[in-house]
Short mmCIF file of C-alpha atoms in Angstrom, two decimals:
data_model
loop_
_atom_site.label_atom_id
_atom_site.label_comp_id
_atom_site.label_asym_id
_atom_site.label_seq_id
_atom_site.Cartn_x
_atom_site.Cartn_y
_atom_site.Cartn_z
CA MET W 952 23.51 -2.39 -48.22
CA ALA W 953 24.15 -3.25 -44.55
CA THR W 954 23.04 0.15 -43.33
CA GLU W 955 19.82 -0.13 -45.44
CA ASN W 956 19.03 -3.62 -43.99
CA ARG W 957 19.48 -2.36 -40.48
CA ILE W 958 17.09 0.58 -41.00
CA ASN W 959 14.54 -1.65 -42.67
CA PHE W 960 14.67 -4.03 -39.74
CA TRP W 961 12.68 -1.68 -37.58
CA ARG W 962 9.87 -1.64 -40.13
CA ARG W 963 10.04 -5.55 -40.45
CA ASN W 964 10.19 -6.30 -36.74
CA ALA W 965 6.82 -7.24 -35.12
CA LYS W 966 8.41 -6.59 -31.74
CA VAL W 967 8.85 -2.87 -32.14
CA PRO W 968 7.58 -1.06 -29.01
CA GLY W 969 3.96 -0.35 -29.07
CA ARG W 970 3.20 -2.70 -31.97
CA TYR W 971 1.05 -5.90 -31.51
CA PRO W 972 0.06 -7.95 -34.50
CA LYS W 973 -3.47 -9.24 -34.72
CA ASP W 974 -2.33 -12.87 -34.43
CA THR W 975 -0.29 -13.03 -31.22
CA LYS W 976 1.89 -15.77 -32.68
CA LEU W 977 4.90 -14.32 -34.42
CA LYS W 978 4.98 -15.43 -38.00
CA PHE W 979 7.80 -15.78 -40.35
CA ASN W 980 7.00 -16.34 -43.96
CA ASN W 981 9.08 -18.07 -46.61
CA LEU W 982 11.74 -19.04 -44.25
CA LYS W 983 14.49 -21.12 -45.90
CA SER W 984 15.25 -24.65 -44.59
CA LYS W 985 18.50 -23.50 -43.45
CA LYS W 986 18.50 -21.28 -40.28
CA ALA W 987 19.07 -17.63 -40.65
CA SER W 988 22.63 -17.09 -39.48
CA SER W 989 22.89 -13.30 -39.97
CA PHE W 990 20.96 -10.19 -39.53
CA HIS W 991 20.56 -9.89 -43.37
CA GLU W 992 18.99 -13.22 -43.80
CA PHE W 993 16.74 -12.68 -40.88
CA ALA W 994 15.72 -9.29 -42.12
CA ARG W 995 14.84 -10.58 -45.66
CA SER W 996 12.68 -13.33 -44.38
CA THR W 997 10.60 -11.48 -41.71
CA ASN W 998 7.16 -9.92 -42.23
CA ASP W 999 6.84 -6.22 -42.30
CA ALA W 1000 4.59 -5.75 -39.17
CA TRP W 1001 5.10 -2.02 -38.71
CA ASP W 1002 1.77 -1.03 -40.00
CA ILE W 1003 -0.28 -4.07 -38.86
CA ASP W 1004 -3.72 -3.01 -37.53
CA ASP W 1005 -3.18 0.68 -38.12
CA GLU W 1006 -5.42 0.84 -41.10
CA GLU W 1007 -8.39 -0.29 -38.91
CA ASP W 1008 -7.85 3.00 -36.87
CA GLU W 1009 -7.56 5.27 -39.92
CA ASP W 1010 -10.96 6.79 -39.58
CA PHE W 1011 -11.39 6.74 -35.85
CA LEU W 1012 -11.45 10.56 -35.87
CA GLY W 1013 -14.66 10.47 -37.82
CA THR W 1014 -16.26 9.30 -34.53
CA PRO W 1015 -14.47 11.31 -31.93
CA ALA W 1016 -14.50 10.35 -28.20
CA PRO W 1017 -17.23 11.86 -26.12
CA ALA W 1018 -16.75 15.54 -25.44
CA SER W 1019 -16.75 15.10 -21.71
CA THR W 1020 -13.29 15.84 -20.28
CA LEU W 1021 -13.87 14.27 -16.94
CA PRO W 1022 -13.91 10.53 -15.83
CA SER W 1023 -17.22 8.96 -16.70
CA GLY W 1024 -18.06 7.55 -13.32
CA LEU W 1025 -21.52 6.69 -14.16
CA HIS W 1026 -20.71 4.46 -17.18
CA SER W 1027 -20.23 0.72 -16.73
CA THR W 1028 -16.85 -0.40 -17.92
CA SER W 1029 -16.27 -3.83 -16.52
CA THR W 1030 -14.79 -6.07 -19.09
CA GLN W 1031 -15.69 -9.53 -20.08
CA ASN W 1032 -12.11 -10.71 -20.32
CA GLN W 1033 -11.35 -13.64 -18.27
CA PRO W 1034 -8.13 -13.36 -16.22
CA LEU W 1035 -5.36 -15.56 -17.04
CA GLN W 1036 -4.25 -17.81 -14.25
CA ASN W 1037 -0.78 -18.64 -13.02
CA GLN W 1038 0.88 -21.69 -14.87
CA ALA W 1039 1.82 -24.65 -12.82
CA GLY W 1040 5.48 -25.33 -12.01
CA ASP W 1041 8.05 -23.19 -10.38
CA THR W 1042 10.46 -20.95 -12.30
CA GLU W 1043 13.44 -22.83 -13.86
CA ASN W 1044 15.52 -19.81 -14.47
CA ARG W 1045 16.35 -18.54 -11.03
CA MET W 1046 19.48 -16.65 -10.21
CA SER W 1047 21.70 -19.03 -8.40
CA HIS W 1048 23.80 -16.70 -6.25
CA LYS W 1049 23.67 -13.49 -4.10
CA LEU W 1050 26.08 -10.79 -4.39
CA ALA W 1051 27.67 -8.73 -1.53
CA PHE W 1052 28.31 -5.06 -1.91
CA PRO W 1053 29.01 -2.09 0.44
CA SER W 1054 26.81 0.60 2.05
CA SER W 1055 23.41 0.55 3.61
CA GLU W 1056 21.76 -1.10 0.52
CA ALA W 1057 23.67 -4.29 1.36
CA GLN W 1058 21.60 -4.76 4.62
CA ASN W 1059 18.43 -3.80 2.72
CA LEU W 1060 18.85 -6.46 0.08
CA GLN W 1061 19.44 -9.14 2.73
CA ASP W 1062 15.87 -8.46 3.84
CA VAL W 1063 14.41 -8.77 0.30
CA GLN W 1064 13.44 -12.42 0.58
CA GLU W 1065 12.07 -12.16 4.13
CA ASP W 1066 9.97 -8.91 3.78
CA ASP W 1067 6.26 -9.67 3.05
CA ALA W 1068 4.87 -6.36 4.36
CA ASP W 1069 3.27 -5.25 0.98
CA CYS W 1070 -0.19 -6.80 1.20
CA GLU W 1071 -2.38 -9.42 2.46
CA HIS W 1072 -3.02 -12.46 0.41
CA VAL W 1073 -5.70 -11.63 -2.16
CA ASN W 1074 -7.31 -13.30 -5.17
CA GLY W 1075 -4.96 -11.69 -7.67
CA LYS W 1076 -3.91 -13.20 -10.91
CA VAL W 1077 -0.67 -13.57 -12.86
CA VAL W 1078 0.16 -10.60 -15.10
CA LYS W 1079 1.53 -12.08 -18.21
CA SER W 1080 4.88 -10.81 -19.48
CA ASN W 1081 5.90 -10.20 -23.01
CA SER W 1082 7.54 -13.60 -23.08
CA GLU W 1083 4.04 -15.23 -23.03
CA ALA W 1084 2.17 -12.71 -25.15
CA HIS W 1085 2.20 -15.16 -28.12
CA LEU W 1086 -0.14 -17.60 -26.66
CA ASN W 1087 -3.28 -17.90 -28.90
CA SER W 1088 -6.76 -18.11 -27.47
CA SER W 1089 -7.07 -21.84 -27.99
CA SER W 1090 -3.92 -22.70 -26.26
CA VAL W 1091 -4.82 -20.47 -23.29
CA HIS W 1092 -8.13 -22.26 -23.09
CA SER W 1093 -6.34 -25.60 -23.11
CA THR W 1094 -4.11 -24.53 -20.50
CA LEU W 1095 -6.74 -23.24 -18.17
CA GLN W 1096 -8.63 -26.70 -18.51
CA LYS W 1097 -5.60 -28.53 -17.67
CA GLN W 1098 -4.87 -26.27 -14.62
CA GLN W 1099 -8.24 -27.17 -13.15
CA SER W 1100 -6.98 -30.66 -12.46
CA LEU W 1101 -3.67 -29.50 -10.97
CA PRO W 1102 -2.90 -28.76 -7.32
CA VAL W 1103 -3.77 -25.23 -6.44
CA ARG W 1104 -0.64 -22.92 -6.39
CA PRO W 1105 -0.47 -19.66 -4.47
CA ILE W 1106 -2.21 -16.92 -6.44
CA ILE W 1107 -0.04 -14.03 -7.33
CA PRO W 1108 -1.50 -10.50 -6.77
CA LEU W 1109 -0.81 -7.77 -9.34
CA VAL W 1110 1.05 -5.70 -6.83
CA ALA W 1111 3.36 -8.39 -5.63
CA ARG W 1112 4.28 -8.84 -2.00
CA ILE W 1113 7.93 -8.14 -0.87
CA SER W 1114 8.50 -11.83 -0.44
CA ASP W 1115 8.77 -14.46 -3.14
CA GLN W 1116 5.33 -14.99 -4.67
CA ASN W 1117 6.16 -18.52 -5.51
CA ALA W 1118 6.43 -19.48 -1.83
CA SER W 1119 3.73 -21.92 -0.59
CA GLY W 1120 0.93 -19.98 0.85
CA ALA W 1121 0.79 -16.50 2.14
CA PRO W 1122 2.77 -16.47 5.57
CA PRO W 1123 1.59 -14.01 8.20
CA MET W 1124 3.60 -10.75 8.75
CA THR W 1125 6.70 -11.59 10.62
CA VAL W 1126 8.11 -9.41 13.46
CA ARG W 1127 10.76 -8.06 11.06
CA GLU W 1128 8.13 -7.17 8.46
CA LYS W 1129 5.93 -5.40 10.93
CA SER W 1130 9.07 -3.58 12.36
CA ARG W 1131 9.96 -2.51 8.87
CA LEU W 1132 6.41 -1.16 8.10
CA ASP W 1133 6.37 0.66 11.31
CA LYS W 1134 9.64 2.39 10.40
CA PHE W 1135 8.08 3.57 7.08
CA LYS W 1136 4.97 4.87 8.96
CA HIS W 1137 7.15 6.61 11.51
CA LEU W 1138 9.11 8.41 8.79
CA LEU W 1139 5.95 9.39 6.85
CA ALA W 1140 4.26 10.74 9.92
CA SER W 1141 7.07 13.07 11.07
CA PRO W 1142 6.52 16.75 10.53
CA ASN W 1143 9.34 16.79 7.93
CA THR W 1144 10.01 13.49 6.31
CA ASP W 1145 13.69 12.70 6.01
CA LEU W 1146 13.92 11.79 2.35
CA GLU W 1147 17.40 10.45 2.52
CA GLU W 1148 16.29 8.06 5.27
CA LEU W 1149 13.11 7.15 3.24
CA ARG W 1150 15.21 6.34 0.18
CA LYS W 1151 17.52 4.02 2.42
CA HIS W 1152 14.54 2.03 3.55
CA SER W 1153 12.79 2.06 0.11
CA TRP W 1154 15.77 0.56 -1.76
CA SER W 1155 14.87 -3.02 -0.86
CA GLY W 1156 11.19 -2.61 -1.50
CA ILE W 1157 8.27 -0.57 -0.21
CA PRO W 1158 5.43 -2.09 1.73
CA ARG W 1159 2.20 -2.03 -0.20
CA GLU W 1160 0.36 0.03 2.45
CA VAL W 1161 2.70 2.85 2.29
CA ARG W 1162 3.86 2.63 -1.44
CA PRO W 1163 1.50 5.35 -2.86
CA ILE W 1164 2.54 8.08 -0.41
CA THR W 1165 6.13 7.07 -0.60
CA TRP W 1166 6.19 7.17 -4.44
CA ARG W 1167 4.55 10.59 -4.32
CA LEU W 1168 7.35 11.80 -2.03
CA LEU W 1169 10.28 10.11 -3.70
CA SER W 1170 9.26 11.34 -7.16
CA GLY W 1171 9.20 14.95 -5.97
CA TYR W 1172 5.51 15.38 -6.37
CA LEU W 1173 4.86 16.01 -2.73
CA PRO W 1174 6.98 18.09 -0.30
CA ALA W 1175 8.66 16.59 2.68
CA ASN W 1176 6.71 19.03 5.01
CA LYS W 1177 3.63 17.07 6.19
CA GLU W 1178 1.49 20.20 6.71
CA ARG W 1179 1.88 21.31 3.11
CA ARG W 1180 0.96 18.13 1.39
CA GLU W 1181 -2.78 18.41 1.33
CA LEU W 1182 -2.48 21.93 -0.16
CA VAL W 1183 -0.05 20.87 -2.70
CA LEU W 1184 -2.15 17.87 -3.76
CA LYS W 1185 -5.22 20.13 -4.00
CA ARG W 1186 -3.41 22.60 -6.19
CA LYS W 1187 -1.78 20.20 -8.53
CA ARG W 1188 -4.91 18.23 -9.00
CA GLU W 1189 -6.77 21.33 -9.93
CA GLU W 1190 -4.07 22.48 -12.23
CA TYR W 1191 -4.07 19.14 -14.11
CA PHE W 1192 -7.82 19.34 -14.66
CA GLY W 1193 -7.28 22.89 -15.76
CA PHE W 1194 -5.08 21.57 -18.49
CA ILE W 1195 -7.86 19.13 -19.49
CA GLU W 1196 -10.35 21.99 -19.82
CA GLN W 1197 -7.89 24.17 -21.61
CA TYR W 1198 -6.34 21.71 -24.06
CA TYR W 1199 -8.20 18.48 -24.47
CA HIS W 1200 -10.85 19.68 -26.78
CA SER W 1201 -8.00 20.47 -29.31
CA ARG W 1202 -7.17 16.71 -29.79
CA THR W 1203 -9.12 16.64 -33.10
CA ASP W 1204 -7.59 19.89 -34.40
CA GLU W 1205 -5.41 19.63 -37.47
CA HIS W 1206 -2.17 20.29 -35.48
CA TYR W 1207 -2.74 17.70 -32.84
CA LYS W 1208 -4.89 15.03 -34.47
CA ASP W 1209 -1.92 12.82 -35.53
CA THR W 1210 -0.66 12.89 -31.86
CA TYR W 1211 -4.01 11.96 -30.55
CA ARG W 1212 -4.49 9.23 -33.12
CA GLN W 1213 -1.29 7.47 -32.31
CA ILE W 1214 -2.09 7.59 -28.59
CA HIS W 1215 -5.60 6.27 -29.41
CA ILE W 1216 -4.05 3.44 -31.27
CA ASP W 1217 -1.48 2.55 -28.65
CA ILE W 1218 -3.63 2.64 -25.53
CA PRO W 1219 -5.44 -0.73 -26.19
CA ARG W 1220 -2.06 -2.30 -26.78
CA THR W 1221 -0.87 -1.30 -23.33
CA ASN W 1222 -0.79 -4.47 -21.06
CA PRO W 1223 -3.37 -6.16 -23.39
CA LEU W 1224 -3.66 -9.30 -21.31
CA ILE W 1225 -4.71 -7.36 -18.11
CA PRO W 1226 -8.49 -6.77 -17.92
CA LEU W 1227 -7.93 -3.54 -15.87
CA PHE W 1228 -6.37 -1.84 -18.85
CA GLN W 1229 -9.04 -2.80 -21.39
CA GLN W 1230 -11.65 -0.96 -19.38
CA PRO W 1231 -12.99 2.16 -21.41
CA VAL W 1232 -12.83 4.40 -18.33
CA VAL W 1233 -9.07 3.55 -17.77
CA GLN W 1234 -8.24 3.92 -21.46
CA GLU W 1235 -9.88 7.39 -21.45
CA VAL W 1236 -7.65 8.18 -18.42
CA PHE W 1237 -4.57 7.10 -20.19
CA GLU W 1238 -5.59 9.06 -23.27
CA ARG W 1239 -6.04 12.39 -21.38
CA ILE W 1240 -2.67 11.90 -19.46
CA LEU W 1241 -0.66 11.14 -22.52
CA PHE W 1242 -2.26 13.88 -24.70
CA ILE W 1243 -1.85 16.65 -22.20
CA TRP W 1244 1.76 15.54 -21.46
CA ALA W 1245 2.44 15.56 -25.32
CA ILE W 1246 1.26 19.05 -25.91
CA ARG W 1247 2.97 20.50 -22.95
CA HIS W 1248 6.26 19.02 -24.08
CA PRO W 1249 6.57 19.86 -27.79
CA ALA W 1250 10.35 19.11 -27.89
CA SER W 1251 9.47 15.37 -27.87
CA GLY W 1252 5.74 15.13 -28.09
CA TYR W 1253 4.20 11.70 -27.70
CA VAL W 1254 6.56 8.69 -28.55
CA GLN W 1255 5.52 5.12 -28.44
CA GLY W 1256 6.64 3.62 -25.17
CA ILE W 1257 5.65 6.52 -23.13
CA ASN W 1258 2.24 4.91 -22.76
CA ASP W 1259 3.79 2.01 -20.74
CA LEU W 1260 5.26 4.45 -18.26
CA VAL W 1261 1.78 5.55 -16.90
CA THR W 1262 0.73 2.00 -15.81
CA PRO W 1263 2.80 1.48 -12.68
CA PHE W 1264 1.85 4.77 -11.26
CA PHE W 1265 -1.89 4.18 -12.05
CA VAL W 1266 -1.82 0.69 -10.45
CA VAL W 1267 0.01 1.80 -7.28
CA PHE W 1268 -2.33 4.82 -6.80
CA LEU W 1269 -5.30 2.67 -7.55
CA SER W 1270 -4.11 0.02 -4.97
CA GLU W 1271 -4.62 2.67 -2.28
CA PHE W 1272 -8.42 2.24 -2.53
CA VAL W 1273 -8.60 -1.43 -3.60
CA THR W 1274 -8.09 -4.48 -1.35
CA GLU W 1275 -9.15 -7.08 -3.76
CA ASP W 1276 -7.77 -8.15 -7.03
CA VAL W 1277 -6.51 -5.08 -8.76
CA GLU W 1278 -6.19 -6.37 -12.33
CA ASN W 1279 -9.95 -7.24 -12.52
CA PHE W 1280 -11.30 -4.29 -10.50
CA ASP W 1281 -13.90 -2.18 -11.98
CA VAL W 1282 -12.50 1.40 -11.88
CA ALA W 1283 -15.94 2.88 -12.61
CA ALA W 1284 -17.13 1.66 -9.20
CA LEU W 1285 -14.85 4.21 -7.49
CA PRO W 1286 -16.22 7.67 -6.57
CA LEU W 1287 -15.60 10.22 -9.26
CA ASP W 1288 -13.34 12.30 -7.05
CA THR W 1289 -11.14 9.31 -6.30
CA GLN W 1290 -10.82 8.57 -10.11
CA ARG W 1291 -9.91 12.10 -10.72
CA ASN W 1292 -7.25 12.06 -7.91
CA ILE W 1293 -5.70 8.78 -9.30
CA GLU W 1294 -5.53 10.31 -12.80
CA ALA W 1295 -4.01 13.68 -11.66
CA ASP W 1296 -1.37 11.92 -9.46
CA SER W 1297 -0.45 9.51 -12.21
CA PHE W 1298 0.04 12.52 -14.61
CA TRP W 1299 2.31 14.40 -12.34
CA CYS W 1300 4.39 11.50 -11.20
CA MET W 1301 4.88 10.23 -14.84
CA SER W 1302 5.91 13.80 -15.66
CA LYS W 1303 8.56 13.92 -12.95
CA LEU W 1304 9.97 10.60 -14.18
CA LEU W 1305 10.01 11.80 -17.85
CA ASP W 1306 11.60 15.08 -16.81
CA GLY W 1307 14.84 13.01 -16.09
CA ILE W 1308 14.87 11.02 -19.14
CA GLN W 1309 13.26 13.36 -21.82
CA ASP W 1310 16.28 13.03 -24.18
CA ASN W 1311 15.23 9.37 -24.61
CA TYR W 1312 12.12 10.80 -26.61
CA THR W 1313 13.34 13.84 -28.41
CA PHE W 1314 14.13 13.87 -32.12
CA ALA W 1315 16.24 10.74 -33.05
CA GLN W 1316 15.95 9.64 -29.30
CA PRO W 1317 19.65 10.56 -28.50
CA GLY W 1318 19.30 9.47 -24.93
CA ILE W 1319 18.45 5.94 -25.93
CA GLN W 1320 21.21 5.85 -28.66
CA ASN W 1321 23.73 6.87 -25.87
CA LYS W 1322 22.48 4.32 -23.32
CA VAL W 1323 22.55 1.47 -25.89
CA LYS W 1324 26.18 2.33 -26.76
CA ALA W 1325 27.02 2.57 -23.03
CA LEU W 1326 25.43 -0.93 -22.55
CA GLU W 1327 27.53 -2.34 -25.37
CA GLU W 1328 30.77 -0.93 -23.83
CA LEU W 1329 29.78 -2.15 -20.40
CA VAL W 1330 28.98 -5.64 -21.59
CA SER W 1331 32.19 -5.77 -23.57
CA ARG W 1332 34.10 -5.24 -20.22
CA ILE W 1333 32.16 -7.48 -17.87
CA ASP W 1334 31.44 -10.51 -20.08
CA GLU W 1335 33.66 -10.59 -23.28
CA ASP W 1336 32.13 -14.01 -24.29
CA ILE W 1337 28.75 -12.64 -24.67
CA HIS W 1338 29.97 -9.55 -26.42
CA ASN W 1339 32.03 -11.59 -28.92
CA HIS W 1340 29.10 -13.98 -29.42
CA PHE W 1341 26.98 -11.17 -30.57
CA LYS W 1342 29.60 -9.87 -32.93
CA LYS W 1343 29.97 -13.45 -34.30
CA TYR W 1344 26.28 -13.72 -35.23
CA GLU W 1345 25.89 -10.00 -36.23
CA VAL W 1346 23.56 -9.13 -33.45
CA GLU W 1347 23.58 -5.41 -32.67
CA TYR W 1348 22.74 -4.13 -29.27
CA LEU W 1349 20.18 -1.68 -30.71
CA GLN W 1350 18.17 -4.55 -31.99
CA PHE W 1351 17.20 -5.68 -28.53
CA ALA W 1352 18.26 -2.98 -26.12
CA PHE W 1353 16.37 -0.12 -27.75
CA ARG W 1354 13.13 -1.48 -26.23
CA TRP W 1355 14.92 -2.09 -22.88
CA MET W 1356 15.72 1.64 -22.77
CA ASN W 1357 12.56 2.98 -24.37
CA ASN W 1358 10.29 0.97 -22.13
CA LEU W 1359 12.50 0.60 -19.04
CA LEU W 1360 12.24 -3.17 -19.26
CA MET W 1361 8.48 -3.02 -18.92
CA ARG W 1362 8.01 -5.34 -21.91
CA GLU W 1363 10.45 -7.84 -20.38
CA LEU W 1364 9.08 -8.12 -16.76
CA PRO W 1365 5.60 -8.78 -15.26
CA LEU W 1366 4.05 -5.55 -13.99
CA ARG W 1367 4.41 -6.80 -10.41
CA CYS W 1368 8.10 -6.95 -10.93
CA THR W 1369 8.26 -3.43 -12.60
CA ILE W 1370 6.58 -1.94 -9.51
CA ARG W 1371 9.11 -3.57 -7.26
CA LEU W 1372 11.95 -2.42 -9.59
CA TRP W 1373 10.76 1.12 -9.46
CA ASP W 1374 10.77 1.09 -5.66
CA THR W 1375 14.63 0.97 -6.04
CA TYR W 1376 14.77 3.22 -9.08
CA GLN W 1377 12.97 5.96 -7.05
CA ALA W 1378 15.32 5.40 -4.07
CA GLU W 1379 18.43 5.57 -6.25
CA ALA W 1380 19.99 8.91 -7.39
CA GLU W 1381 19.29 8.96 -11.09
CA GLY W 1382 17.66 5.61 -10.89
CA PHE W 1383 15.69 5.83 -14.21
CA SER W 1384 18.40 7.59 -16.12
CA HIS W 1385 21.59 6.07 -14.88
CA PHE W 1386 21.05 3.00 -12.67
CA HIS W 1387 18.88 1.50 -15.23
CA LEU W 1388 21.83 0.96 -17.42
CA TYR W 1389 23.37 -1.45 -14.94
CA VAL W 1390 20.12 -3.15 -14.41
CA CYS W 1391 19.95 -3.78 -18.21
CA ALA W 1392 23.62 -5.17 -18.07
CA ALA W 1393 22.68 -7.50 -15.11
CA PHE W 1394 19.56 -8.61 -16.83
CA LEU W 1395 21.53 -9.61 -19.99
CA ILE W 1396 24.08 -11.53 -18.07
CA GLU W 1397 21.26 -13.36 -16.24
CA TRP W 1398 20.57 -15.15 -19.50
CA ARG W 1399 24.23 -15.90 -20.35
CA LYS W 1400 23.91 -19.62 -20.63
CA GLU W 1401 20.91 -19.38 -22.84
CA ILE W 1402 22.64 -16.69 -25.02
CA LEU W 1403 25.76 -18.67 -25.59
CA SER W 1404 23.79 -21.77 -26.49
CA MET W 1405 22.14 -19.98 -29.34
CA VAL W 1406 24.19 -20.32 -32.57
CA ASP W 1407 22.26 -18.20 -35.12
CA PHE W 1408 21.02 -14.70 -35.33
CA GLN W 1409 17.35 -15.55 -35.41
CA GLY W 1410 17.39 -17.64 -32.27
CA LEU W 1411 19.50 -14.99 -30.32
CA LEU W 1412 17.12 -12.16 -31.26
CA MET W 1413 13.97 -14.12 -30.33
CA LEU W 1414 15.52 -15.06 -26.93
CA LEU W 1415 16.42 -11.38 -26.18
CA GLN W 1416 12.96 -10.22 -27.25
CA ASN W 1417 11.03 -12.95 -25.37
CA VAL W 1418 12.99 -13.59 -22.15
CA PRO W 1419 11.10 -16.11 -19.87
CA THR W 1420 10.27 -13.94 -16.88
CA ILE W 1421 6.58 -14.87 -16.31
CA HIS W 1422 7.33 -16.52 -12.95
CA TRP W 1423 9.68 -13.88 -11.73
CA GLY W 1424 8.98 -12.29 -8.33
CA ASN W 1425 10.59 -10.21 -5.79
CA GLU W 1426 13.34 -12.65 -5.04
CA GLU W 1427 14.55 -12.52 -8.76
CA VAL W 1428 14.23 -8.74 -8.91
CA GLY W 1429 16.06 -8.31 -5.59
CA LEU W 1430 19.02 -10.45 -7.00
CA LEU W 1431 18.92 -8.54 -10.30
CA LEU W 1432 19.25 -5.31 -8.37
CA ALA W 1433 22.04 -6.62 -6.30
CA GLU W 1434 24.04 -7.53 -9.33
CA ALA W 1435 23.23 -4.13 -10.88
CA TYR W 1436 24.46 -2.40 -7.71
CA ARG W 1437 27.67 -4.47 -7.91
CA LEU W 1438 28.31 -3.52 -11.47
CA LYS W 1439 27.69 0.20 -10.74
CA TYR W 1440 30.06 0.19 -7.85
CA MET W 1441 32.84 -1.52 -9.94
CA PHE W 1442 32.38 0.24 -13.30
CA ALA W 1443 30.48 3.59 -12.70
CA ASP W 1444 33.85 5.66 -12.12
CA ALA W 1445 36.09 3.46 -14.33
CA PRO W 1446 38.09 5.30 -17.00
CA SER W 1447 36.29 5.87 -20.30
CA HIS W 1448 33.07 4.58 -19.01
CA TYR W 1449 29.80 6.27 -19.82
CA ARG W 1450 28.60 8.98 -17.61
CA ARG W 1451 25.30 10.70 -17.96
#
């Protein structure tokens, strides 16, 4: 019976990756007056949200997408969505201590709070994290009305600066920051870029001006030899659009229509609060990227969660051509060749990332199962109180950590924080496949006080699925990475510990 309830949980849980109910407020029907104190009680009283909104997409294949296989640069795609503004008040859940650890990364992390070389102050807007995705339209409208009478806070750009975005104002670039940016430019301009040195400098964050080229290099998409880069870019971009011409027309074929249907359903649910990702031209780009990747990787095909992994690459490569607010930028205004280049580069870099974690998405997702088990073992060793608290209230790690591994914490962090996190992941050896485990452990321990204060299953699971990170910036991410590095240094080679 317990096993059956655990299996049915995933069909009942409205927070399964890739699934967004119509009403953004999570609903629980027929709850007893007594709080659910166990997984079984919670499972019996929770709505089945697995198939919500799917029926409205059942017949979308009857009106297939336009036959064109290239970005529709002539079509107007600006949305009418009004951007959500930052809420007043500073974050209350700040990490209260810094951690010291060996090697060159230690010095890099000391610079995290000072570095502000990413970008100039622009009129960006807050990107809402999953923790605030349950605001309904009326409450948002009320909040915006109240904010008009509040003192103006610094506006947070989508691609966050290296410094804390909650600081008052946008300080000018310091001598240290300019020196750091110059080091990146010097490394990138050399005939053969020293990738080890580039990784060392990238660990504590990459300046916005050089992030696109740095990500291309660190992902393995571009060669270190400067003279070869243009030829490689030209060849890989042509190769990608060759795949489009060869395969994309088959999306409505019997063999592939289910894959395309699922992609078509999931794309509008990708960062639904950010206007950029609701533009038709952007959604068409994502559909092409995901469909081509799926049919070229039949061992896994498309799995919900992979759609999220395109977004950081797309935003970073888009920022190379946009100086204003990225989250509201009309992508159709860019030249067609630029749109094509952003699309192709996003495809190849996402492919490089997935090459290292593909066992997360093959049948039964064994990679995720192993990582969740490893997280449970690690937490039991670093914080026995939390581990025993979960056991007491029958919380299983798979019930919250599956999404952490499947989506690489992208549903738990604002996009600006994910981009900063990925700077370090790409600088770390096996960053996405191995270091991510320690980041998840550090992320869990960050909410230790709140976890231990919850004394029922429902409260614990809701906390772990809706962590309040909306005000997080580079300072919080830097401290999270520092703690993750400390855990890795202490436990990676410990006896019986998980090794990839």
